[in-house]
C-alpha positions as protocol buffer text, in pm:
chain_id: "A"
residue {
  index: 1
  type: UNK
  ca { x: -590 y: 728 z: -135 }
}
residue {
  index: 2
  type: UNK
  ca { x: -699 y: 944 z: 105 }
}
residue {
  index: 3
  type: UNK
  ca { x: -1064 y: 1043 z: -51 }
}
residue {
  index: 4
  type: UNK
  ca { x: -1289 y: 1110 z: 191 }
}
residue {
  index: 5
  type: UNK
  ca { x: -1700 y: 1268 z: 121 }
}
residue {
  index: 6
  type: UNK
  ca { x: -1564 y: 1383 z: -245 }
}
residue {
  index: 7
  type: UNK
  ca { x: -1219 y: 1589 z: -82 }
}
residue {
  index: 8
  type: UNK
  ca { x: -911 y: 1500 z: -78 }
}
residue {
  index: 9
  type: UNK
  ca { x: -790 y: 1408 z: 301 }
}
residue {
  index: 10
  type: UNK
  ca { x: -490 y: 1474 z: 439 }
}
residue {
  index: 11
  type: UNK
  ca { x: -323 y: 1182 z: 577 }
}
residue {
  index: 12
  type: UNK
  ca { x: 4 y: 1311 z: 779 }
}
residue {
  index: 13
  type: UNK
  ca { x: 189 y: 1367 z: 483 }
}
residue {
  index: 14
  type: UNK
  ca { x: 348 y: 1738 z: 609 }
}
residue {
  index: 15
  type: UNK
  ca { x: 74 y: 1962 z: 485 }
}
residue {
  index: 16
  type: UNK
  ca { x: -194 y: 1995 z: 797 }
}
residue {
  index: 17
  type: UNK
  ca { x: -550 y: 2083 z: 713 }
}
residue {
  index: 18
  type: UNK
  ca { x: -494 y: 2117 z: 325 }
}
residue {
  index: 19
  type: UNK
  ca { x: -736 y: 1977 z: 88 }
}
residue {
  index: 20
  type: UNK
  ca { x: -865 y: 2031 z: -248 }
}
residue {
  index: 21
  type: UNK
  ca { x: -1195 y: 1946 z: -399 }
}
residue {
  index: 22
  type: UNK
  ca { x: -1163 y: 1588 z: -642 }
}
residue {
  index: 23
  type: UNK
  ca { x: -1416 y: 1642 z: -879 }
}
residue {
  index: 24
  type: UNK
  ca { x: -1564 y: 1362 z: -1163 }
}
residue {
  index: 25
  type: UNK
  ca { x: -1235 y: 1439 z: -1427 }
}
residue {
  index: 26
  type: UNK
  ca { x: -988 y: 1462 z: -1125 }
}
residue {
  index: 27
  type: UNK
  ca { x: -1157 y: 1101 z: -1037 }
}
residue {
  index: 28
  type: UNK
  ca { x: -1132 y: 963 z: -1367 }
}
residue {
  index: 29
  type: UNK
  ca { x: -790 y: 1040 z: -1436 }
}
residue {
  index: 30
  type: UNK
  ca { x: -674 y: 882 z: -1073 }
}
residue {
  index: 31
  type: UNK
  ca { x: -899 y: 566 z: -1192 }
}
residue {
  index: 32
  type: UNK
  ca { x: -685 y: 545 z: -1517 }
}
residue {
  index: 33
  type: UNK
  ca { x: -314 y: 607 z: -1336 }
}
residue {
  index: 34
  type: UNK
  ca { x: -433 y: 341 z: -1120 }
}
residue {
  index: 35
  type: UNK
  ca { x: -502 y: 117 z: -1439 }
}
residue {
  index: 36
  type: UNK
  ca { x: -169 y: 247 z: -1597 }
}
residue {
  index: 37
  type: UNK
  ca { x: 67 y: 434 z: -1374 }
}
residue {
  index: 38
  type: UNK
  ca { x: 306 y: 479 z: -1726 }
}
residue {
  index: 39
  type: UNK
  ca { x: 5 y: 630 z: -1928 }
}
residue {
  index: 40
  type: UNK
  ca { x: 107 y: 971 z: -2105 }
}
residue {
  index: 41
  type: UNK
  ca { x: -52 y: 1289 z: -2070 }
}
residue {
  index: 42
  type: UNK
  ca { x: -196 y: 1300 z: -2421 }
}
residue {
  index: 43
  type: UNK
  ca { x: -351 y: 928 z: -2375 }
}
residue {
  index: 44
  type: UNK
  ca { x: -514 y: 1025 z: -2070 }
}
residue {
  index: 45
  type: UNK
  ca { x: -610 y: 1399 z: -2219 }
}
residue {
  index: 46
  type: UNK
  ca { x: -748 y: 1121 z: -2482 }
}
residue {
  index: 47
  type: UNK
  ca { x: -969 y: 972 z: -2278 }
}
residue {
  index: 48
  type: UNK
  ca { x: -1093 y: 1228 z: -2030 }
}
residue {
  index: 49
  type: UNK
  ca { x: -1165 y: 1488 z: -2309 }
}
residue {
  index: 50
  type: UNK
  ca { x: -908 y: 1731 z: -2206 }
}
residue {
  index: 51
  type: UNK
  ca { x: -605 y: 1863 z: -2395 }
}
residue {
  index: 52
  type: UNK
  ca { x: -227 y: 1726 z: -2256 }
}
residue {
  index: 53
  type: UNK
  ca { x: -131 y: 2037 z: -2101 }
}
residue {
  index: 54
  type: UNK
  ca { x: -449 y: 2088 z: -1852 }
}
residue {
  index: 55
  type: UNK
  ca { x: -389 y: 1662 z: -1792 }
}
residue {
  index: 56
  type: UNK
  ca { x: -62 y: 1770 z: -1708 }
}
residue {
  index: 57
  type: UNK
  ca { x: -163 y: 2080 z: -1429 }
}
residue {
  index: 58
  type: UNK
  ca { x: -477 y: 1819 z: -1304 }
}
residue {
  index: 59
  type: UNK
  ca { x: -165 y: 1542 z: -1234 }
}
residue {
  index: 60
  type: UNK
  ca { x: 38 y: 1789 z: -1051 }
}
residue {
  index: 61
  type: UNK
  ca { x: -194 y: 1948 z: -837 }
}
residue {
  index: 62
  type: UNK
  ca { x: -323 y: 1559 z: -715 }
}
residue {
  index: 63
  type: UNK
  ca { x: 34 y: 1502 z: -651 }
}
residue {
  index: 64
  type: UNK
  ca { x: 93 y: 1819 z: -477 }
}
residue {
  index: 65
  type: UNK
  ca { x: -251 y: 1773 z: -257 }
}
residue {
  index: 66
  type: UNK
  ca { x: -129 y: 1436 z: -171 }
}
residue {
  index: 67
  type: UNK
  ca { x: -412 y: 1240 z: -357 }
}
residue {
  index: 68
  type: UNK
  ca { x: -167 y: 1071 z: -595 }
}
residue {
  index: 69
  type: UNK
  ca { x: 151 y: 925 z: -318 }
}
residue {
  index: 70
  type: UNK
  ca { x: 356 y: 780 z: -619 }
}
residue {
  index: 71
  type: UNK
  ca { x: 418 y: 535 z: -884 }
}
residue {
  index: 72
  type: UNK
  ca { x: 531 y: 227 z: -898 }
}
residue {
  index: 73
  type: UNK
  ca { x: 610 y: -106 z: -1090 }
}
residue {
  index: 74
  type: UNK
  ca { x: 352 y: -395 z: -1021 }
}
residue {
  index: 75
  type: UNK
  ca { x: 567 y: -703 z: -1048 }
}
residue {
  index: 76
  type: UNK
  ca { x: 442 y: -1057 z: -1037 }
}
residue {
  index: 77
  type: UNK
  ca { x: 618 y: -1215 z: -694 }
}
residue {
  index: 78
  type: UNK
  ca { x: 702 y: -1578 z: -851 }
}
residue {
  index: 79
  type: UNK
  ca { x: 943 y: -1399 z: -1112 }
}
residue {
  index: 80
  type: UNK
  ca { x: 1111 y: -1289 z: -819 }
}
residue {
  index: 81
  type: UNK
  ca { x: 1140 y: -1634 z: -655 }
}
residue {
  index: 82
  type: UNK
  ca { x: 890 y: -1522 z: -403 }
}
residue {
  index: 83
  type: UNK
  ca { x: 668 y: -1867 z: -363 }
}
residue {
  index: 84
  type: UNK
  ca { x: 485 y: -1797 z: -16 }
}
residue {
  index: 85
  type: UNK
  ca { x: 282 y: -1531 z: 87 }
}
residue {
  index: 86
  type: UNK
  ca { x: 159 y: -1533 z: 450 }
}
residue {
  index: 87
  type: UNK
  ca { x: -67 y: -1258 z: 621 }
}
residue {
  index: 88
  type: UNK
  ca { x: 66 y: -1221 z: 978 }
}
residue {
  index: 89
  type: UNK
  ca { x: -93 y: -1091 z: 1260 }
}
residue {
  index: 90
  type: UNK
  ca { x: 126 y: -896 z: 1507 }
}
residue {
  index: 91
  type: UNK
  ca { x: 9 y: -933 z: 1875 }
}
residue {
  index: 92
  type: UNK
  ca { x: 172 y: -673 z: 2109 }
}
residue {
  index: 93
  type: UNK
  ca { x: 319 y: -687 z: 2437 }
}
residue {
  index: 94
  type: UNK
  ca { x: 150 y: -441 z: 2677 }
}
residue {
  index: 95
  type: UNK
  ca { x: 418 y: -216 z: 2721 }
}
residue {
  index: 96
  type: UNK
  ca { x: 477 y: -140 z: 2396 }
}
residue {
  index: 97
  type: UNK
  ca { x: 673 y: 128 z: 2183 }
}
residue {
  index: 98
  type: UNK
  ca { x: 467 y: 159 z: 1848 }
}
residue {
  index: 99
  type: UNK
  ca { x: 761 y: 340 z: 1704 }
}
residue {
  index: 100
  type: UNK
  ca { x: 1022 y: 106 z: 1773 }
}
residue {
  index: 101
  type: UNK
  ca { x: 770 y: -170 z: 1617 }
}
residue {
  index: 102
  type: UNK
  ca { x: 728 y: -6 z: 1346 }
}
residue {
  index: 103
  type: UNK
  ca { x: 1093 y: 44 z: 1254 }
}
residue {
  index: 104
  type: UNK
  ca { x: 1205 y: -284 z: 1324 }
}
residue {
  index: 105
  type: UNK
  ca { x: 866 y: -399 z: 1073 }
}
residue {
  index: 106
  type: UNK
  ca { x: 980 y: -134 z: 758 }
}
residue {
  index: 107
  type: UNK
  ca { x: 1331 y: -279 z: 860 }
}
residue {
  index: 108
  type: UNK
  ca { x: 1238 y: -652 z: 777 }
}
residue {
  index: 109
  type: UNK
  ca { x: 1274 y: -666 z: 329 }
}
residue {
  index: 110
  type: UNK
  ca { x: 998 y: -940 z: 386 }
}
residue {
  index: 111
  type: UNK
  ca { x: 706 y: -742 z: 512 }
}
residue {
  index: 112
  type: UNK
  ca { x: 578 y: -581 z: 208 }
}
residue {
  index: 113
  type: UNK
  ca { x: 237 y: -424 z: 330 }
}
residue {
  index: 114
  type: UNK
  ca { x: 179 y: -348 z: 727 }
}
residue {
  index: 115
  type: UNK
  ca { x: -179 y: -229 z: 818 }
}
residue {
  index: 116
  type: UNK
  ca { x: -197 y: -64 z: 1228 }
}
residue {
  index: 117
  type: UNK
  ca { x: -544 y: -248 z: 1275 }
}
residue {
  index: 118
  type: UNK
  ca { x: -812 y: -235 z: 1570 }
}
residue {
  index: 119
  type: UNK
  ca { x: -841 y: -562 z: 1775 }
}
residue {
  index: 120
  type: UNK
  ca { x: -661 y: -851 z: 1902 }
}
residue {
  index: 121
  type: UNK
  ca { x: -421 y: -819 z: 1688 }
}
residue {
  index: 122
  type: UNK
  ca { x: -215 y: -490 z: 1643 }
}
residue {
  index: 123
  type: UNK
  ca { x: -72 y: -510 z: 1270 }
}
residue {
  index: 124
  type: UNK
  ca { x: -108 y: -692 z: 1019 }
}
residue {
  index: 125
  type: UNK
  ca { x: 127 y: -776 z: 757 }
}
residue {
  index: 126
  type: UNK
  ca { x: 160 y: -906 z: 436 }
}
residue {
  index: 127
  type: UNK
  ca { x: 479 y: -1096 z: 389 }
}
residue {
  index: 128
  type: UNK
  ca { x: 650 y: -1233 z: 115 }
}
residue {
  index: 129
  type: UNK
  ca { x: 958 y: -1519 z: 103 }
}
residue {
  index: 130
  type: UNK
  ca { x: 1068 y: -1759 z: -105 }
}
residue {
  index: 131
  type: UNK
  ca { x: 1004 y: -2062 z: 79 }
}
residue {
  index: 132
  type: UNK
  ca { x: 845 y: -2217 z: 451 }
}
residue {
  index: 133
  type: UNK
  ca { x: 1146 y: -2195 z: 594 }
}
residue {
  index: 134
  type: UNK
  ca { x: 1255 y: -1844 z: 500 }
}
residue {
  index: 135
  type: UNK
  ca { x: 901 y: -1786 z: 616 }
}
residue {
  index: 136
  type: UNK
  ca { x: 981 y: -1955 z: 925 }
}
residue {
  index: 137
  type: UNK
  ca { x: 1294 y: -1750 z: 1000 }
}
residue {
  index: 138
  type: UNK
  ca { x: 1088 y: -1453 z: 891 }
}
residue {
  index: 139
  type: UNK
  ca { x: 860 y: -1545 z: 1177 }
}
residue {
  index: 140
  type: UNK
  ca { x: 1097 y: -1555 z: 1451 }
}
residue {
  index: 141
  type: UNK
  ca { x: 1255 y: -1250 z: 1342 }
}
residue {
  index: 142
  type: UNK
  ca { x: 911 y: -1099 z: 1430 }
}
residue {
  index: 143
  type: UNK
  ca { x: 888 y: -1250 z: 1734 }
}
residue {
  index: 144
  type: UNK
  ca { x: 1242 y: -1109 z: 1846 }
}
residue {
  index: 145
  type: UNK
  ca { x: 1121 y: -756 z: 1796 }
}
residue {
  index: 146
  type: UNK
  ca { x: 1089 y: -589 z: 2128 }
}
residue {
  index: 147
  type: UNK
  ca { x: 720 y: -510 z: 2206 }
}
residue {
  index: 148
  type: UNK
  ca { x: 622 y: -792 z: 2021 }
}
residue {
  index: 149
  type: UNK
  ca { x: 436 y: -1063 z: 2219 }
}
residue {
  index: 150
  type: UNK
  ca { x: 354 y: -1357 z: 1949 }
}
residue {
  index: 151
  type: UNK
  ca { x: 244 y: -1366 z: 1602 }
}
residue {
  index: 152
  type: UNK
  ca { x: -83 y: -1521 z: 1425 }
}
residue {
  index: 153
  type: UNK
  ca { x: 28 y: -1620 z: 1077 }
}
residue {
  index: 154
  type: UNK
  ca { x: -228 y: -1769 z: 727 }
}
residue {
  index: 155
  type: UNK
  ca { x: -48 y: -1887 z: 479 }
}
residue {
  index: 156
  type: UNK
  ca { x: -215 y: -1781 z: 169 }
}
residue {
  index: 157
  type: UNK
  ca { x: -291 y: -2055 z: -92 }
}
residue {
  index: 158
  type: UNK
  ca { x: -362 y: -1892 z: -420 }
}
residue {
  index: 159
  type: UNK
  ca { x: -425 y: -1501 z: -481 }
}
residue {
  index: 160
  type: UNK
  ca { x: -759 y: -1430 z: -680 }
}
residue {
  index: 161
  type: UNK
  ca { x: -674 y: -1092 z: -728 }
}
residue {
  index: 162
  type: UNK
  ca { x: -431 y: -819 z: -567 }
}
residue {
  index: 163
  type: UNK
  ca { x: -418 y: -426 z: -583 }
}
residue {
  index: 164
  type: UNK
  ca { x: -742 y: -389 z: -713 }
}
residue {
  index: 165
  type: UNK
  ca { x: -805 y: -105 z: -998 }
}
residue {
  index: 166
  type: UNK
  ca { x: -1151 y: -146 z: -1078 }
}
């Protein structure tokens, strides 16, 4: 989210240096948009004390400070026929083109999360398919991407929780 010592961080977003002060209401209503992206602003003026319209300004002015990147629908992956989920590690050639990597990653529909991460490894990635061997084809797609030297892949069994709110 990009909170860092109480401020709001920027992260590369377009606006360089800017930051504005989170303080414990500002933190509260990001904890319940987390819980409820589709809350209104006179349930959460309901809960943090505050009347709907100053909800409303507090909402925008996270959004516009970059503190709040969007909203989105939480869907559960087997109503979407997506059975596997594998975490892959990405091990990179040594002459390597990050950018070009990283476009032919956001290019692949089955990599839904990629972290840039410090180590043997390079990324990691979270993907999702609908079977072994779509994760299998998935895999040598990855493998095919230039810069890319092999790929370490877990295949997760069960998922005791995901995109923690609490």
């Amino acid at each position: 989210m990009g909170i860092l010592g109480g401020a709001v961080a920027d992260r590369g977003r377009g606006r360089p240096g800017r930051s504005a002060p989170i303080d414990a209401v500002d933190r509260q209503l990001i904890d319940l948009l987390r819980a409820n992206g589709r809350a209104s602003y006179a349930e959460l003026a309901r809960q943090v004390g505050l009347s709907a319209p100053a909800v409303h300004e507090r909402v925008g002015k996270l959004e516009a400070s970059g503190a709040i990147t969007g909203y989105r629908a939480v869907v559960d992956p087997a109503a979407l026929g997506l059975d596997v989920t594998a975490l892959v590690g990405v091990i990179e050639s040594d002459a390597v083109d990050d950018t070009g990597v990283e476009a032919a990653l956001r290019g692949m529909p089955e990599v839904e999360d990629c972290w840039r991460v410090a180590g043997s490894e390079g990324y990691v990635l979270k993907v999702r398919v609908t079977d072994i061997p779509a994760l299998e084809a998935a895999i040598n797609a990855l493998n095919r991407i230039e810069g890319v030297a092999r790929t370490r892949t877990t295949v997760v069994l069960s998922t005791k929780w995901e995109g923690r709110t609490g």
